[in-house]
Coordinates of C-alpha atoms and ligand atoms in Angstrom, one line a residue:
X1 CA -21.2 16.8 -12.5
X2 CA -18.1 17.0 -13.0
X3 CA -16.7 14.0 -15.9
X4 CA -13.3 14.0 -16.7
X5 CA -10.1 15.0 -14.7
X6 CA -6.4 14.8 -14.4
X7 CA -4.7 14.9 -11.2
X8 CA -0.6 15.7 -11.9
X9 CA 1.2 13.3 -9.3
X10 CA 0.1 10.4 -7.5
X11 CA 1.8 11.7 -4.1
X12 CA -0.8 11.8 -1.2
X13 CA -2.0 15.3 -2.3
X14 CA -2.8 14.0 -5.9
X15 CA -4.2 10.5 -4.9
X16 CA -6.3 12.1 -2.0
X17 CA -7.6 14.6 -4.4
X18 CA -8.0 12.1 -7.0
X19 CA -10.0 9.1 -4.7
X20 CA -12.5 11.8 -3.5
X21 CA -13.3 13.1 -7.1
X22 CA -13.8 9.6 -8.2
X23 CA -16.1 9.5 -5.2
X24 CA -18.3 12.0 -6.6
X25 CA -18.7 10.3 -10.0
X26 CA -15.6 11.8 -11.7
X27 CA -13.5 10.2 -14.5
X28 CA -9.8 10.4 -12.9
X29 CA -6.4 9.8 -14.7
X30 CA -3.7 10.1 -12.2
X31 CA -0.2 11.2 -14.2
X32 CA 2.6 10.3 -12.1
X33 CA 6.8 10.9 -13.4
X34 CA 8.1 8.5 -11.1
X35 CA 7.8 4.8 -11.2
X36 CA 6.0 4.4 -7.7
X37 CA 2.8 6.4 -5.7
X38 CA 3.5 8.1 -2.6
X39 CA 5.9 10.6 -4.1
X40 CA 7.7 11.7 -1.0
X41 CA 5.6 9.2 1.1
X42 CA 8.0 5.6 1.0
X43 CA 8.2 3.1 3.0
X44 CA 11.1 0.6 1.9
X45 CA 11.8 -3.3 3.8
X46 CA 14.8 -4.1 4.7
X47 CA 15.3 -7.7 6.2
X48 CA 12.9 -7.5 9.0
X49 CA 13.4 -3.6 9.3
X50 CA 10.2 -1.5 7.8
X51 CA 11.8 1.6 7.2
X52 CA 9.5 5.2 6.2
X53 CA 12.0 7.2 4.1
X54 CA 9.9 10.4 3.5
X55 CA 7.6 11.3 6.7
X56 CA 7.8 9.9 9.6
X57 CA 5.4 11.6 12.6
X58 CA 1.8 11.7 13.0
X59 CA -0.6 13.0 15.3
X60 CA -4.2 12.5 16.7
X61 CA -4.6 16.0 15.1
X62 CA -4.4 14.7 12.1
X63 CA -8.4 14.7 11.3
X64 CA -8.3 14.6 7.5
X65 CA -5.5 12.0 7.2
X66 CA -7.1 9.9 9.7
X67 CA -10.8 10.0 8.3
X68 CA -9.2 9.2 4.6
X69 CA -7.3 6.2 6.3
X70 CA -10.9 5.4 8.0
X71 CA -12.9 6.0 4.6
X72 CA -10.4 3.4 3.2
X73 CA -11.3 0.9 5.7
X74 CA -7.5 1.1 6.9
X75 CA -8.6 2.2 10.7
X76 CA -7.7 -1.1 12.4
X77 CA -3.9 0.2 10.9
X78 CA -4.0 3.4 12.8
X79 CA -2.0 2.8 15.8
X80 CA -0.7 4.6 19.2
X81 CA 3.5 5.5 19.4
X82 CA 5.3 5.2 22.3
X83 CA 4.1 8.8 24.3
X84 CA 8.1 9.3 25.8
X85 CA 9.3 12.0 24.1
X86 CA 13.2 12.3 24.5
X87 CA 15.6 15.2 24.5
X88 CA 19.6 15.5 24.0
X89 CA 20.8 17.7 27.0
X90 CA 24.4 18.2 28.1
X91 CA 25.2 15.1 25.3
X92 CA 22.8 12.6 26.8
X93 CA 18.4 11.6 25.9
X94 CA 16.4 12.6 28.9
X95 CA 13.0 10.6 28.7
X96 CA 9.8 12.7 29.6
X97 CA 6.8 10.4 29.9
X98 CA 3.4 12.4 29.5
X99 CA 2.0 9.4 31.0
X100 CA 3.6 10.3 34.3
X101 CA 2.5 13.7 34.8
X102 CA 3.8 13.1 38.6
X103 CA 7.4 13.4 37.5
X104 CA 7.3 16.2 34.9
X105 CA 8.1 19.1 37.6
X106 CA 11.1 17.0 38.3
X107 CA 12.2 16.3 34.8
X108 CA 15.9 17.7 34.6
X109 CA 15.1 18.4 31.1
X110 CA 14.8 22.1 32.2
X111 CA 15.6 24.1 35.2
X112 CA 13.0 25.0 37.5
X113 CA 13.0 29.0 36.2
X114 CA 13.1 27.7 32.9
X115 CA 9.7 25.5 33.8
X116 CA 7.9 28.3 35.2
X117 CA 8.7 30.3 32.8
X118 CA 7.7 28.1 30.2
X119 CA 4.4 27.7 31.9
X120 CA 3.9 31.5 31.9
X121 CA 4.8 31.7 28.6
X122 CA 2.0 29.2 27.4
X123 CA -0.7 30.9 29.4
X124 CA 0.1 34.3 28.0
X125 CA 0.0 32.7 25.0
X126 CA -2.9 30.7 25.1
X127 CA -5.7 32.1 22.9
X128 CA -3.1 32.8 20.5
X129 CA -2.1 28.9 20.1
X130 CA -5.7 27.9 20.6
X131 CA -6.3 30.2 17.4
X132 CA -3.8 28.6 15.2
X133 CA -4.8 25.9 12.8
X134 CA -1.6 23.7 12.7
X135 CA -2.2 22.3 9.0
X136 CA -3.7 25.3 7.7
X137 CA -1.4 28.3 9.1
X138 CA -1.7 30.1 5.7
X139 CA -5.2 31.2 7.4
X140 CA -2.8 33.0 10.8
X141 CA -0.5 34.6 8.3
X142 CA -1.5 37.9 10.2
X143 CA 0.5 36.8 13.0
X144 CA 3.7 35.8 10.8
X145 CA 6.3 38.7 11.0
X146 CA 8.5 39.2 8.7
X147 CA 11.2 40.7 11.0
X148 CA 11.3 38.5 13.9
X149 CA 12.4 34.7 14.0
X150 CA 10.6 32.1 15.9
X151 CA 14.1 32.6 17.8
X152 CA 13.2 35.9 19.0
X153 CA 9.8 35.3 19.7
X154 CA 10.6 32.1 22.0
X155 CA 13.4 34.5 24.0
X156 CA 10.9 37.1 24.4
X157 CA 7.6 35.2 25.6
X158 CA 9.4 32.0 27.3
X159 CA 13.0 33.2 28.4
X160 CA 16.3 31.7 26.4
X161 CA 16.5 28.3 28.1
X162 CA 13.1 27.5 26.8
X163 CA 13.9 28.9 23.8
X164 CA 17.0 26.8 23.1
X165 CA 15.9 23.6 24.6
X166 CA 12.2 23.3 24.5
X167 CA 10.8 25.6 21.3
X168 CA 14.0 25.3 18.9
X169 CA 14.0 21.5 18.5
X170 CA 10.5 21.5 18.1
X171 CA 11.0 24.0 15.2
X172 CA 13.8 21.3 14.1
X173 CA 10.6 18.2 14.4
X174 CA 8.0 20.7 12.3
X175 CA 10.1 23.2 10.0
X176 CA 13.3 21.2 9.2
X177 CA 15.3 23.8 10.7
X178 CA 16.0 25.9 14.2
X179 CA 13.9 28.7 15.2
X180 CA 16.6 30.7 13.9
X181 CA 15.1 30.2 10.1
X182 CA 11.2 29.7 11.6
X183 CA 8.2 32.4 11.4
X184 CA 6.7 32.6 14.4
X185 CA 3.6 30.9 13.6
X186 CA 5.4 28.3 13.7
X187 CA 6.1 28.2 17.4
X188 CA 2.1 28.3 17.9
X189 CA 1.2 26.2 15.3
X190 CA 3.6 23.5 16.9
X191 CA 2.7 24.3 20.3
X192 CA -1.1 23.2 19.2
X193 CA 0.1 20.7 17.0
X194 CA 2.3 18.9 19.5
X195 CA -0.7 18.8 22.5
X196 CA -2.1 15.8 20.3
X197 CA -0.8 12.5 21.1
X198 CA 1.2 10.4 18.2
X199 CA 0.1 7.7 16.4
X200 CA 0.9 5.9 13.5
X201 CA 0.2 2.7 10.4
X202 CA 1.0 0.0 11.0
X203 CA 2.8 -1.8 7.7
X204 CA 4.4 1.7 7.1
X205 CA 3.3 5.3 5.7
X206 CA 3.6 3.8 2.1
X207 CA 0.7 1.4 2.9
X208 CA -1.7 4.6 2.5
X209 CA -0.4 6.0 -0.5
X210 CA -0.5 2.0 -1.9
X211 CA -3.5 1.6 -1.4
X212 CA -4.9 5.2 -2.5
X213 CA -3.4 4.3 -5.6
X214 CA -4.8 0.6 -6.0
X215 CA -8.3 2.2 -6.3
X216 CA -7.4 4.7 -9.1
X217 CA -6.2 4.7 -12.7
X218 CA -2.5 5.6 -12.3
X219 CA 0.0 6.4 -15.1
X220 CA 3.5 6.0 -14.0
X221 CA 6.4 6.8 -15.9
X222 CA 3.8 9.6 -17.3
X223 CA 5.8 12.9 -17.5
X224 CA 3.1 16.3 -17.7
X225 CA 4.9 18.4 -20.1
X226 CA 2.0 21.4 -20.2
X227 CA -1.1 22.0 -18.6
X228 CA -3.3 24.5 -20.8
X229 CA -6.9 25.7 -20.0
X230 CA -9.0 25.9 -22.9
X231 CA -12.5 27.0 -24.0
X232 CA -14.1 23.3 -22.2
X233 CA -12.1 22.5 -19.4
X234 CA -8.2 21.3 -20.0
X235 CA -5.5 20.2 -22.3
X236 CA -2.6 18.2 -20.2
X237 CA 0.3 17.2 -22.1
X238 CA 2.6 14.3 -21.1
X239 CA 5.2 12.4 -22.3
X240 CA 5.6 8.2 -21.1
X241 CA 8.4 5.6 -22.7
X242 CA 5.8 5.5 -25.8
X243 CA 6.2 9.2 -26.8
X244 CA 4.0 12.6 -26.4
X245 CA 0.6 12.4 -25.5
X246 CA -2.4 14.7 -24.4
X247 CA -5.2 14.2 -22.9
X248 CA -9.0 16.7 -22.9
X249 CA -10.6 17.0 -19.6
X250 CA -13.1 19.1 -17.8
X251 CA -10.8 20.0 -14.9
X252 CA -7.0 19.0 -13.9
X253 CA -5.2 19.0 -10.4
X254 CA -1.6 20.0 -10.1
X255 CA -0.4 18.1 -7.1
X256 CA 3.3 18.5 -7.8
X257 CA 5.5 20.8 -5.7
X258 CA 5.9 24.6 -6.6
X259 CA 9.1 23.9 -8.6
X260 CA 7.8 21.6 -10.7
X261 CA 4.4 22.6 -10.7
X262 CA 5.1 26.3 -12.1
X263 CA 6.8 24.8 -15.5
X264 CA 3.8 23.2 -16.2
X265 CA 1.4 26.3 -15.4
X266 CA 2.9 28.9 -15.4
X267 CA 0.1 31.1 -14.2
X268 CA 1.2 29.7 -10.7
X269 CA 4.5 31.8 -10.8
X270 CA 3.0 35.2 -12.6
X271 CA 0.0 35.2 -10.1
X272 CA 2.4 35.8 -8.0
X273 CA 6.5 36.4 -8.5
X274 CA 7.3 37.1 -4.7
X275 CA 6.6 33.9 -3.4
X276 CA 8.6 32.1 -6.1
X277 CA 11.1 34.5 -5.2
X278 CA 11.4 34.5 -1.6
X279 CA 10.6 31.0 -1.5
X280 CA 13.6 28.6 0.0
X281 CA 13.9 24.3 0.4
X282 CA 13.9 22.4 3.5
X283 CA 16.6 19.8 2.5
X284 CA 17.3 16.9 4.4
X285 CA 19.4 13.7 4.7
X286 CA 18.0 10.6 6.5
X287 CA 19.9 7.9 8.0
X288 CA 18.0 4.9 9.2
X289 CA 20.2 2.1 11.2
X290 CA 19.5 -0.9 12.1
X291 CA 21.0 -2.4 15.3
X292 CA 21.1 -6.1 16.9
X293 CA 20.1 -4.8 20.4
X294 CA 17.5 -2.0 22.0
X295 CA 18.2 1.0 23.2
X296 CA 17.4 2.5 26.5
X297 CA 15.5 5.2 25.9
X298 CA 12.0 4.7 25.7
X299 CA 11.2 7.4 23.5
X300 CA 10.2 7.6 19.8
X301 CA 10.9 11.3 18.8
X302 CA 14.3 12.4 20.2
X303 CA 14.4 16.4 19.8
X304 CA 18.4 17.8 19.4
X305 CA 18.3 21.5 20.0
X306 CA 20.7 23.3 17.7
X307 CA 22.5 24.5 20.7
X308 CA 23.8 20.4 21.5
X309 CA 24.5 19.5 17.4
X310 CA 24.3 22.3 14.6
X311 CA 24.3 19.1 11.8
X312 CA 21.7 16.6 13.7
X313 CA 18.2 18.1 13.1
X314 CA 16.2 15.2 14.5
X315 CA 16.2 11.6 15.4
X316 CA 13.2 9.1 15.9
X317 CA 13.4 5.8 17.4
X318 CA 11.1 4.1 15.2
X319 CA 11.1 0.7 16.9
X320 CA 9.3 2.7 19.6
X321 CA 6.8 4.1 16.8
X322 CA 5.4 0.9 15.9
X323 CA 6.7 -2.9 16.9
X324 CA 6.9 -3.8 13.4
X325 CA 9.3 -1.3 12.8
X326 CA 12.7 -3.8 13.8
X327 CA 12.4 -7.3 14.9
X328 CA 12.4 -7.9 17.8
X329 CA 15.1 -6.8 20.4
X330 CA 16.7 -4.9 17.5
X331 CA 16.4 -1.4 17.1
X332 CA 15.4 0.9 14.5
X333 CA 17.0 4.8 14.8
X334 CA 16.4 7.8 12.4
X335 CA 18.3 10.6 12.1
X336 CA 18.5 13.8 9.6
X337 CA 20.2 16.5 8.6
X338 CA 19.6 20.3 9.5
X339 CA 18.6 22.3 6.0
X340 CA 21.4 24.4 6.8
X341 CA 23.9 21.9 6.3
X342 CA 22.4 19.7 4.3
X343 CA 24.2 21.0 1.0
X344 CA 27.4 20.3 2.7
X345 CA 26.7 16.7 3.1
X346 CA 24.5 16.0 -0.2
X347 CA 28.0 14.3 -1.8
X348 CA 29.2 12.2 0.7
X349 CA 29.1 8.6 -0.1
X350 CA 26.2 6.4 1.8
X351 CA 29.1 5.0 3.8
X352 CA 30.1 8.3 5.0
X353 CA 27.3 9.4 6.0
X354 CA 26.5 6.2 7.7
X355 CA 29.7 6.7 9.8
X356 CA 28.4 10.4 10.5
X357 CA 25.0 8.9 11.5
X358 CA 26.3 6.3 13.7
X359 CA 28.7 8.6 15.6
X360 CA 26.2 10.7 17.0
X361 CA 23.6 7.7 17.4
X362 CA 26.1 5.5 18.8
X363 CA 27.6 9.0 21.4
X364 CA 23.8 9.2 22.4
X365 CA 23.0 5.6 22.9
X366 CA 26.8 3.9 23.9
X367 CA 24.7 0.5 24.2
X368 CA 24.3 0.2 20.4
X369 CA 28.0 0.6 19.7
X370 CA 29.4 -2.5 17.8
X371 CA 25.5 -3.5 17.1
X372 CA 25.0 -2.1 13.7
X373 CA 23.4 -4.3 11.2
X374 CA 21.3 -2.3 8.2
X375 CA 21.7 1.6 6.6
X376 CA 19.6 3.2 4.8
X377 CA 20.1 6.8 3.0
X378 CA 17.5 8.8 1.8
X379 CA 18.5 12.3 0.1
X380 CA 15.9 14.7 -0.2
X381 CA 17.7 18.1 -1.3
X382 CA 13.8 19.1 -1.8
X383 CA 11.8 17.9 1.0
X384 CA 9.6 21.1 1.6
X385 CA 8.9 24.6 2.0
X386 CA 10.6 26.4 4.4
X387 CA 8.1 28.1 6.6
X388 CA 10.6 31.1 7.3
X389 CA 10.0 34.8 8.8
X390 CA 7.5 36.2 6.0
X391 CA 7.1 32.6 4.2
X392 CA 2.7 32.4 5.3
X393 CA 2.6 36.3 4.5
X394 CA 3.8 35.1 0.9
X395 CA 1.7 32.1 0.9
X396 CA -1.4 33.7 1.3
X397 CA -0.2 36.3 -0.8
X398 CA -0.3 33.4 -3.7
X399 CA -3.6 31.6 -2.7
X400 CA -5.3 35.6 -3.2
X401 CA -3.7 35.7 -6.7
X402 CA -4.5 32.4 -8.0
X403 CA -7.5 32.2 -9.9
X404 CA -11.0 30.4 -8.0
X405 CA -12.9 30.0 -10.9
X406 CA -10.7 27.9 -13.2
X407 CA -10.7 24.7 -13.9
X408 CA -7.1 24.5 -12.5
X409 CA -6.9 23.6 -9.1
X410 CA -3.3 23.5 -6.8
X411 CA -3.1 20.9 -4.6
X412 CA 0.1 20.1 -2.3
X413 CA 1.5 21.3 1.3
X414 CA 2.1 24.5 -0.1
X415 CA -0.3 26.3 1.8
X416 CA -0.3 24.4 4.7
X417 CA 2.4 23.1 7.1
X418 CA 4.2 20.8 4.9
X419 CA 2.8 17.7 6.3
X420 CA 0.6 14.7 5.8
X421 CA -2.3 16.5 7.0
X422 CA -1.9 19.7 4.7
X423 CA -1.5 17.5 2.2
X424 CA -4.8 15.6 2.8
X425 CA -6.6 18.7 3.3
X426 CA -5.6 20.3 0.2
X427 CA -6.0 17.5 -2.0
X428 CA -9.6 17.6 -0.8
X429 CA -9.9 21.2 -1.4
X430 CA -9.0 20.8 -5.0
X431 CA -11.6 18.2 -5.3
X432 CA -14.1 20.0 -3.4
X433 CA -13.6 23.3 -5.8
X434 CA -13.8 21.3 -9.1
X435 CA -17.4 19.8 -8.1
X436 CA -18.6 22.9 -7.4
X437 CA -17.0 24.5 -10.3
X438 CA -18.9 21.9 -12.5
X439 CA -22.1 21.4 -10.6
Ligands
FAD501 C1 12.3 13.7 4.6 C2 10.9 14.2 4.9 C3 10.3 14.1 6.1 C4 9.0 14.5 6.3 N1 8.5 14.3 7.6 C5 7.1 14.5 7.7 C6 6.5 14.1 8.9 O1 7.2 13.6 9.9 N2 5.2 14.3 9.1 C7 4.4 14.8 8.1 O2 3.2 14.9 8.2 N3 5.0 15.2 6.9 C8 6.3 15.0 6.7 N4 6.9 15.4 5.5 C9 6.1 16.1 4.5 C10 5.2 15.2 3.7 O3 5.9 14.1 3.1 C11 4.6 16.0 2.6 O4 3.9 17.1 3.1 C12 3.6 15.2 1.7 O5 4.0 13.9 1.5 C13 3.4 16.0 0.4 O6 2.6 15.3 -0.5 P1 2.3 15.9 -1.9 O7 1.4 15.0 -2.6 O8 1.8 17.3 -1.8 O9 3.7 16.0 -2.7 P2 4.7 14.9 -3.2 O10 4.7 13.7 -2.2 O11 6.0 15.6 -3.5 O12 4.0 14.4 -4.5 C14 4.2 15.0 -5.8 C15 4.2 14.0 -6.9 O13 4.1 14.6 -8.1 C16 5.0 14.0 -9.0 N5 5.3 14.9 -10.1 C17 6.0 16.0 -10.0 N6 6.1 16.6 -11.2 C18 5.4 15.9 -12.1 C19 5.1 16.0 -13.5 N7 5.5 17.0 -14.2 N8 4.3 15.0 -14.0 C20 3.9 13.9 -13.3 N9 4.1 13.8 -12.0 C21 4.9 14.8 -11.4 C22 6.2 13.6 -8.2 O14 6.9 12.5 -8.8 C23 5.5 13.1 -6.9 O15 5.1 11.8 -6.9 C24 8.2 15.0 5.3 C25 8.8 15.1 4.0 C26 10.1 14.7 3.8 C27 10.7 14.8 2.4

């Protein structure tokens, strides 16, 4: 049995990891910097607006995430999103409706060659995406080539219209960036990843990490200084408003990100310098506003190809997520940076980049102009991993190197798709290593 362990960081990765080792009889201490759980999980209210800072999409696919919200007895909170997807072309949202399968041939989203080609594409490519585990794609890193973008793969298998308007913005929706900066993978991991439907929680993302937390002993303000393995188990060193403290366990998980994670155990970096090396940020901006009317499209995730706006990654309609998004008859619209330009915009004031917000929103969606009633900016200038050309060769490069049979365990979207899921999953991986460790 495993007794005693301390999980660094009460984000989802850390409390997941944490809730399932108390499950199996552990003694947990979650250590957590900030003053809240969730770590880049939030959801913040704002008059009647519920608005999730941090992630924002779900899907079906979403097994692990899903049974932990079920083990929770949360499942009545799962809930179906609008299925319209929308998609800027030629400065304006088309609506495609999966629900109308009737009309999709006639969707002027894409030409007719473009369509076909598509289609061909996706058949040719079918065992391929069927092969790809979309929260796991360290596992497909075979397939990840370090000299070709998702860019190039999408011209080659599915022709350059497809490329720019179908397969780049999805790369925007699951990388934080165009294809351009994408491994292939990517494309399939998306392409399987994107054939679930979307759902989400009702009360907001934060809800889950909430109430992860509520069933655990959590630390905040508790700042790990060291983690150190020793002859029994661990030595974790943190430092809170009272001073320096440390605490003896049998096991610890680190479910920080890499950045912060390798100046605490520094094993994580030696096992393997190339990764740190080669690694690079997503970094996003998000700008949620609040307007006094609805829009007209019916959509919830509005893809931007890079081709139609370098800046705008991405924006969701989050009144067509979930009804208790904005009150009613108001709407509720997202919208984020592209990593490339984040840095560039990192500065401005909330107002300016309120204005910028608006000014797309507003070109996209004319019947919300003079409607504005709430802003909310969230800066995130380290929101991921980017999952460039070469990044899942590197990945699984690290997971090799790291050592199985310590009492150390990583936790985190590293090796996954940096997403709720991966998250999940790898939080219950640590878990599920430390038992067995200690069995
Ligand atoms: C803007 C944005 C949009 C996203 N969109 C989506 C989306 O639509 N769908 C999706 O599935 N995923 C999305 N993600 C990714 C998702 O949020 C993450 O994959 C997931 O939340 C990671 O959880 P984690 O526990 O691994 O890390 P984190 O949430 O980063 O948690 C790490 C925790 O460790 C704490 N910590 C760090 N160092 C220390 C220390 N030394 N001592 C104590 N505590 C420490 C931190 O304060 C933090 O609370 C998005 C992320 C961002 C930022």
């Amino acid at each position: 049995m495993m007794d005693s362990v301390v999980v660094v960081g009460a984000g989802l990765s850390g409390l997941t990891a944490g809730y399932r080792l108390a499950e199996s009889g552990a003694t947990v201490v979650v250590l957590e910097a900030g003053p809240r759980p969730g770590g880049r999980v939030g959801t913040e209210v704002h008059g009647g607006y519920v608005v999730d800072t941090g992630p924002d999409a779900l899907t079906a696919g979403y097994s692990h995430y899903l049974k932990l919200i079920a083990d929770l007895g949360l499942q009545g909170r799962v809930a179906d999103t609008a299925a319209v997807i929308g998609l800027v072309r030629d400065g304006r949202i088309i609506d495609i409706d999966p629900g109308k399968p009737w009309r999709l041939p006639f969707t002027p989203a894409l030409s007719w060659g473009a369509k076909l080609r598509m289609i061909a594409g996706i058949l040719r490519q079918r065992s391929a995406i069927a092969g790809v585990d979309s929260y796991d794609m360290v596992s497909s890193a075979s397939l990840d080539d370090p000299e070709h973008t998702a860019a190039d793969f999408a011209a080659e298998q599915f022709g350059g219209e497809v490329a720019d308007y179908l397969i780049d913005p999805l790369m925007r929706l699951t990388v934080g960036s165009g294809a351009a900066n994408a491994s292939t993978v990517n494309v399939l991991g998306a392409l399987r990843a994107w054939s679930s439907s979307l759902q989400t929680v009702r009360g907001g993302l934060g809800f889950v990490t909430d109430e992860l937390a509520k069933r655990l002993d959590v630390r905040y303000g508790a700042t790990v200084t060291r983690v150190d393995e020793t002859a029994t188990g661990v030595s974790v060193g943190y430092r809170d408003q009272s001073g320096e403290h440390e605490i003896a366990a049998d096991g610890c998980v680190i479910g920080a990100m890499y950045n912060r994670a390798t100046e605490i155990w520094p094993t994580l970096s030696s096992a393997s310098p190339a990764f740190g090396d080669k690694l690079r940020h997503v970094k996003l901006i998000s700008v949620s506003l609040g307007y006094s009317v609805r829009a007209a499209t019916a959509a919830y995730p509005v893809l931007v190809p890079t081709v139609e706006n370098r800046e705008a990654l991405l924006i969701f309609m989050q009144h067509n997520k979930c009804a208790d998004r904005a009150p009613a008859g108001h709407s509720l619209v997202t919208i984020y940076t592209d990593t490339t330009v984040t840095d560039g915009y990192l500065d401005r004031t909330d107002r300016e980049l309120e204005l910028w917000a608006a000014g797309i929103v507003e070109g996209l969606c004319p019947e919300l102009a003079g409607h504005r009633d709430m802003s909310v900016v969230t800066r995130w200038p380290v929101a991921g991993y980017l999952a460039d050309p070469g990044f899942w060769r590197h990945s699984r490069g690290l997971l090799a190197a790291l050592p199985h049979d310590g009492p150390v365990k990583v936790a985190g979207d590293l090796f996954g798709a940096g997403s709720m899921e991966s998250a999940t999953r790898w939080g219950e991986r640590a878990a599920a290593e430390l038992v067995r460790r200690n069995r």
